[in-house]
Short mmCIF file of C-alpha atoms and ligand atoms in Angstrom, two decimals:
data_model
loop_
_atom_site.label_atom_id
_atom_site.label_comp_id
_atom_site.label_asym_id
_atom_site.label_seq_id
_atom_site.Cartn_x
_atom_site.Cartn_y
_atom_site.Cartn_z
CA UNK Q 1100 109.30 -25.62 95.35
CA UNK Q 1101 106.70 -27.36 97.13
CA UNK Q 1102 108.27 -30.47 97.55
CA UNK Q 1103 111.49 -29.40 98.95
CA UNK Q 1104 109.54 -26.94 101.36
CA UNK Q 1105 107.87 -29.84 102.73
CA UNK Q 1106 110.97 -31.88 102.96
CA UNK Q 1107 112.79 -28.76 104.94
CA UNK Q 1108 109.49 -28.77 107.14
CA UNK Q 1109 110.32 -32.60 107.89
CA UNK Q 1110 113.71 -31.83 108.78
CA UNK Q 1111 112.96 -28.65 110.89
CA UNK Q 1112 110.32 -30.93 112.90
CA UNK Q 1113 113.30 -33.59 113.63
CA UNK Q 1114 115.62 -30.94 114.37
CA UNK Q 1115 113.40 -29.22 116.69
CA UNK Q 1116 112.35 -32.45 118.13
CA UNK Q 1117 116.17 -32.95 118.37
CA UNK Q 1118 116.90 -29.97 120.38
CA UNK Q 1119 114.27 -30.31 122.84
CA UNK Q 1120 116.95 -33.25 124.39
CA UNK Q 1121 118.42 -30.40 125.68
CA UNK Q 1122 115.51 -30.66 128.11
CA UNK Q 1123 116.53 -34.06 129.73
CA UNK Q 1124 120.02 -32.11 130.35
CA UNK Q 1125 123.44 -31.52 128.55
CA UNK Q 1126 124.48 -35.41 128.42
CA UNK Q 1127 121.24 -36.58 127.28
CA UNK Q 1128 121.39 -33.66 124.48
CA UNK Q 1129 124.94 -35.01 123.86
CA UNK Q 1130 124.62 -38.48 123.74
CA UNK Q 1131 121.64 -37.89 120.82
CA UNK Q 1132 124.78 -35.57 118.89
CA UNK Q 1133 126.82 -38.63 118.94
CA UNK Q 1134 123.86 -40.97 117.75
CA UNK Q 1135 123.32 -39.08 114.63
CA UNK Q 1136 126.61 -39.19 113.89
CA UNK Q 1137 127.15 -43.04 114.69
CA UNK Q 1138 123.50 -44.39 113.31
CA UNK Q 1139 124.07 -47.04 111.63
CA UNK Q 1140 127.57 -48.08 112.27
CA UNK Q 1141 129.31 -50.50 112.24
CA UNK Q 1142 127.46 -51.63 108.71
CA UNK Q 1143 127.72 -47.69 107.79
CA UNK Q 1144 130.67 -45.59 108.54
CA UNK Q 1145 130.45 -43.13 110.82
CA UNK Q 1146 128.91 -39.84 109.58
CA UNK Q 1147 127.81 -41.71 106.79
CA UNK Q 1148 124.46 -41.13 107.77
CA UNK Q 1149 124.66 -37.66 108.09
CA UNK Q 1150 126.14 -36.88 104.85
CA UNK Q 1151 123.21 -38.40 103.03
CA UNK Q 1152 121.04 -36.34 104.59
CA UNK Q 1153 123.80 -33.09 104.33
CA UNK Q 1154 123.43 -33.92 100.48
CA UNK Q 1155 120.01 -34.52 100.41
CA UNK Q 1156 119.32 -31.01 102.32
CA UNK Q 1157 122.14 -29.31 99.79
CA UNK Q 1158 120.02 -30.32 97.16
CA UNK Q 1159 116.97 -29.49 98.21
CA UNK Q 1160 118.11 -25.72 98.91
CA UNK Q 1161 119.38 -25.89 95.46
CA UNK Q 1162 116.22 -26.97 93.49
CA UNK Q 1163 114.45 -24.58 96.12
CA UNK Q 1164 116.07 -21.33 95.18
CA UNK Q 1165 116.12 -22.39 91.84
CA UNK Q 1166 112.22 -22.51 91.81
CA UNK Q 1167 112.02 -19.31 93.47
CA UNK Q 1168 113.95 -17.42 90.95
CA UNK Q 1169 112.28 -19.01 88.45
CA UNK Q 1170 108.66 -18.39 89.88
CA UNK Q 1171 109.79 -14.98 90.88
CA UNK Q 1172 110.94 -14.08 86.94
CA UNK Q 1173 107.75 -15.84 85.68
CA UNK Q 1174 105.14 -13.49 88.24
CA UNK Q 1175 106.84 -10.53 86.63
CA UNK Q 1176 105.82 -11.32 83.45
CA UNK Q 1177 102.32 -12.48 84.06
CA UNK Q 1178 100.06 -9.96 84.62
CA UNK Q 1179 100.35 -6.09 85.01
CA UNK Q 1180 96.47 -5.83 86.93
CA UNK Q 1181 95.60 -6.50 90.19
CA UNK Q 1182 92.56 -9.48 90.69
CA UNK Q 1183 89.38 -7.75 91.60
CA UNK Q 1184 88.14 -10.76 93.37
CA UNK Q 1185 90.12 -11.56 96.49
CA UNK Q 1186 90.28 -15.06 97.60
CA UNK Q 1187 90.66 -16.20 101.28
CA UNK Q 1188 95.08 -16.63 102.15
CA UNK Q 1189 97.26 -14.40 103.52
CA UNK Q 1190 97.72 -11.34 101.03
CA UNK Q 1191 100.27 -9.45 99.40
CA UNK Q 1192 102.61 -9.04 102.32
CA UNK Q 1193 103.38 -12.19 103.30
CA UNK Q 1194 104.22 -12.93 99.64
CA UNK Q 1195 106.37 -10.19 99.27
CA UNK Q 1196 108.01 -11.40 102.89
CA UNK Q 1197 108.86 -14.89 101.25
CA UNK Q 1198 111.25 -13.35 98.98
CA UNK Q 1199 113.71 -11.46 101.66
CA UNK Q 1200 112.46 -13.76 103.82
CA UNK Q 1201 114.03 -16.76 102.24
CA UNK Q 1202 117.09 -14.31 101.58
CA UNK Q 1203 117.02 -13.57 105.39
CA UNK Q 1204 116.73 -17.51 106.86
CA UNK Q 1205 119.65 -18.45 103.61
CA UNK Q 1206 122.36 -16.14 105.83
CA UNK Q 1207 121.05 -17.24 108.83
CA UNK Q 1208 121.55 -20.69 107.63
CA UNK Q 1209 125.12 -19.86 106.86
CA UNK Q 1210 125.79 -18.61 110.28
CA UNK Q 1211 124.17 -20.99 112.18
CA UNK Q 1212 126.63 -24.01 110.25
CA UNK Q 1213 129.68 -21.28 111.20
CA UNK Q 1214 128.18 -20.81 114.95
CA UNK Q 1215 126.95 -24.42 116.01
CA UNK Q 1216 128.52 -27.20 113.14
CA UNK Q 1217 131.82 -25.84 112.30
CA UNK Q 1218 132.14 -23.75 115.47
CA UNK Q 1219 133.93 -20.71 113.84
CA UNK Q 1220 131.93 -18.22 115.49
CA UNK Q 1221 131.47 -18.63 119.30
CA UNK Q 1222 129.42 -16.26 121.31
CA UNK Q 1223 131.74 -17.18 124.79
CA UNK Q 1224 134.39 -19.31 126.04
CA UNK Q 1225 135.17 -22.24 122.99
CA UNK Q 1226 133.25 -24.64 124.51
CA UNK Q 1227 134.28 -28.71 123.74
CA UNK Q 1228 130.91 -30.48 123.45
CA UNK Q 1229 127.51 -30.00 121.69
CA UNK Q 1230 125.81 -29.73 124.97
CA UNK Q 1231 127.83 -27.37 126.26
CA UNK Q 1232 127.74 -25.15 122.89
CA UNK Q 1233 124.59 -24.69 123.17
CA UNK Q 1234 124.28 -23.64 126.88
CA UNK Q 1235 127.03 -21.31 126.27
CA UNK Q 1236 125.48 -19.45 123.64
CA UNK Q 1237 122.18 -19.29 125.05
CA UNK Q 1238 123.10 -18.17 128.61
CA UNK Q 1239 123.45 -14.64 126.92
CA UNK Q 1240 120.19 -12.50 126.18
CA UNK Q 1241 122.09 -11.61 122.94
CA UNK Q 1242 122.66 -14.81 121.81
CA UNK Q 1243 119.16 -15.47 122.60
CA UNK Q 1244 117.69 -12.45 120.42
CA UNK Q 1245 119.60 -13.43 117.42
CA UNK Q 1246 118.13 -16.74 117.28
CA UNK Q 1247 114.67 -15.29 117.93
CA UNK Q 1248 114.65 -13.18 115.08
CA UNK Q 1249 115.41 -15.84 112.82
CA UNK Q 1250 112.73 -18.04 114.18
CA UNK Q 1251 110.43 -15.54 113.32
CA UNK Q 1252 111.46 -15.00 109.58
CA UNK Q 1253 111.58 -19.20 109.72
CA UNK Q 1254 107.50 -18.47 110.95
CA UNK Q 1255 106.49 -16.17 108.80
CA UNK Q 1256 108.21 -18.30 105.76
CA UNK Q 1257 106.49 -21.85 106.91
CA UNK Q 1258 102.68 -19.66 107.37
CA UNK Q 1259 102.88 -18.91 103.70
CA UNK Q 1260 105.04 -21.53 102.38
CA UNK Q 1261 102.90 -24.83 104.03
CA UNK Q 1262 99.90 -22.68 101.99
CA UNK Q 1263 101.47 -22.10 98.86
CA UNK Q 1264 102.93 -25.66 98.89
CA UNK Q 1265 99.43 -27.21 99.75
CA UNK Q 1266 97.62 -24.64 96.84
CA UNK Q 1267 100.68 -26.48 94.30
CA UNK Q 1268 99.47 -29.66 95.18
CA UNK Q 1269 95.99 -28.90 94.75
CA UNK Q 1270 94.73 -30.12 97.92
CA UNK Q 1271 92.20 -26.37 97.94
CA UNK Q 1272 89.02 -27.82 96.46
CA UNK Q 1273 86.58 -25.97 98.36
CA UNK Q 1274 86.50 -22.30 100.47
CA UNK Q 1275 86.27 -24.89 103.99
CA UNK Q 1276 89.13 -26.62 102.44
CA UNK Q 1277 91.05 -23.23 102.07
CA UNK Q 1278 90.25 -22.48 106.11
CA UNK Q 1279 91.66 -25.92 107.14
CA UNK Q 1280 94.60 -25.17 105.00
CA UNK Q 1281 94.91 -21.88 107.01
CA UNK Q 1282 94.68 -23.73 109.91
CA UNK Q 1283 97.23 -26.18 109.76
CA UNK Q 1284 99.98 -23.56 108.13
CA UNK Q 1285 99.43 -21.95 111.39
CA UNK Q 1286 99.73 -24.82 113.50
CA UNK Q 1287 102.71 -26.41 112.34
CA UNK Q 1288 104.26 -22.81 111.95
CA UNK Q 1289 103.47 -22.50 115.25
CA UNK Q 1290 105.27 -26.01 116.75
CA UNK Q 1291 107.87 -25.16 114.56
CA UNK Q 1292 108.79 -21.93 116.14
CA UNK Q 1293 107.46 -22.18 119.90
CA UNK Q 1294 109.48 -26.11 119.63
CA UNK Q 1295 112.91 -24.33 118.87
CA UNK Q 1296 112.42 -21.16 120.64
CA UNK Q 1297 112.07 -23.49 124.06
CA UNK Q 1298 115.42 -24.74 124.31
CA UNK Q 1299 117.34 -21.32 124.30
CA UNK Q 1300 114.53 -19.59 126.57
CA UNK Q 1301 114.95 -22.61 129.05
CA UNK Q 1302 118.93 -22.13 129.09
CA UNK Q 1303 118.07 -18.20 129.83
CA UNK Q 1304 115.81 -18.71 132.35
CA UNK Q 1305 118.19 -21.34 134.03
CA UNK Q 1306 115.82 -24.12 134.02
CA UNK Q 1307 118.44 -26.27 131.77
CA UNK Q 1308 122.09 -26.23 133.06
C1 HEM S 1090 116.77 -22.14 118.21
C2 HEM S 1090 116.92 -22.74 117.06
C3 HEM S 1090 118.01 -23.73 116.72
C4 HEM S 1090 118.95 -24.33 117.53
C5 HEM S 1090 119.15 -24.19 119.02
C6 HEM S 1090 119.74 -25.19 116.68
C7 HEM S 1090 120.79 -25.99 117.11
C8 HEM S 1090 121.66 -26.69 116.30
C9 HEM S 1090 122.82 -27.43 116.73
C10 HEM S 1090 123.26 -27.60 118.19
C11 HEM S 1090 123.42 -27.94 115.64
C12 HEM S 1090 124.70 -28.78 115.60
C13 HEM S 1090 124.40 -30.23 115.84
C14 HEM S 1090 125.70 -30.99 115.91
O1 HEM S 1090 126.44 -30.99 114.91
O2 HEM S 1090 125.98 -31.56 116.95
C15 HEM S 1090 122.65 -27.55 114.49
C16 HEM S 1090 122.91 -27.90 113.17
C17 HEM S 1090 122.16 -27.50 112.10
N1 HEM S 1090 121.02 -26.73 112.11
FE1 HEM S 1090 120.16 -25.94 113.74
N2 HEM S 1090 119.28 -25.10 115.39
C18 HEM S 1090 118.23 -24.21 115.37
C19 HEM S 1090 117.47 -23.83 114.28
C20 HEM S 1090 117.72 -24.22 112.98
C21 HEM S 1090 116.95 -23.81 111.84
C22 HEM S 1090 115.71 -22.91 111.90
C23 HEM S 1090 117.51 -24.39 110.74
C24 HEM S 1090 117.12 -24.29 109.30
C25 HEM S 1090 116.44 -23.29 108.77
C26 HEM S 1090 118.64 -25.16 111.19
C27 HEM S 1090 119.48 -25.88 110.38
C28 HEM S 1090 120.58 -26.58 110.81
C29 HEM S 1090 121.48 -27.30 109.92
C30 HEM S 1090 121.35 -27.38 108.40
C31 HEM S 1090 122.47 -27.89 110.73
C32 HEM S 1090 123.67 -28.70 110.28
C33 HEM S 1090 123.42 -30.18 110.38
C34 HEM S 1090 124.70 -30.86 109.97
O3 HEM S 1090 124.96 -30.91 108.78
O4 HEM S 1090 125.44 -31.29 110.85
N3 HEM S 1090 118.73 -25.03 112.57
N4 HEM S 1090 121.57 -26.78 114.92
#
């Protein structure tokens, strides 16, 4: 579980990074949609690129969920108490959160391919380019919203899950250990988030057009 959280959280940085072309205007953002699908070429076909990391991705959600039904079956059996001792992390709620959570970001995964990769759901006018896709959608306070509530289930998910995943790997030796942990769940949470939240608020505002 840990390991394929942290590869999602490398691909969710690249993405975001990705977006933020948007920025430098639609043909810029455009030019960077072709490039990841022509990397490579001509010694890799085109796509080919892509579909390793489609794969790769596919299996990581796979092995992810798997872990999660498996942890989640394995807490129920483990103890019927509560701890009397609490230790410093986030509590109960954000645990509880990673469950529906995770349920939550999985269907918004599925209609973000339908919206912006297969294009079967358009929030305007079918538009012909990436670019022009993703100003579209975002030029509508609506369209805005809806990807604003899934950044913040993607939020809360990476403040616990960068924890949990660094508690797996044992990296919480001491209590100022445990704080710097905090820390950097909540910074990279925070990038995360504020990095893909920029583009659509930019296209609203009419800063990008
Ligand atoms: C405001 C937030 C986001 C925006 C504006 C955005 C934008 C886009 C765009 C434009 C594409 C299509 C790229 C292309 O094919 O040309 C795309 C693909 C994709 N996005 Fe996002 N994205 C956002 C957040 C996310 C999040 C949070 C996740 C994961 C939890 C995600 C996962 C994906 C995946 C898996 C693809 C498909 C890549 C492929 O196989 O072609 N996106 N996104």
């Amino acid at each position: 579980m840990a390991v394929t959280g942290l590869l999602f959280i490398g691909f969710l940085l690249v993405h975001m990074y990705g977006n933020l072309m948007i920025l430098l205007g639609p043909e810029a953002f455009d030019e960077y949609a072709e490039h990841i699908r022509t990397v490579g070429e001509p010694m890799i076909p085109e796509k080919g690129v892509l579909w390793v990391l489609r794969i790769g991705l596919l299996a990581s959600l796979v092995l992810h969920v798997w872990s999660a039904v498996t942890l989640w079956g394995r807490a129920g059996k483990a103890r019927t108490t509560r701890y009397v001792m609490k230790r410093p992390g986030y509590g109960n709620f954000y645990a509880k959160a990673m469950r529906w959570g995770g349920l939550a970001i999985l269907l918004f995964v599925i209609f973000h391919l339908l919206h912006l990769t297969t294009h079967t759901i358009t929030f305007g006018e079918p538009e012909p380019t990436p670019a022009g896709r993703v100003l579209e959608s975002f030029s509508q306070w609506w369209g805005v919203l809806i990807y604003v509530v899934a950044m913040v289930a993607v939020g809360m998910h990476l403040l616990h899950g960068i924890w949990g995943a660094c508690m797996t790997l044992g990296l919480n030796t001491s209590l100022k250990r445990a704080e710097q942990i905090r820390f950097v769940s909540i910074l990279v949470s925070t990038i995360i988030v504020v990095g893909f939240l920029i583009p659509p608020f930019a296209i609203l505002l009419g800063l990008v057009k």
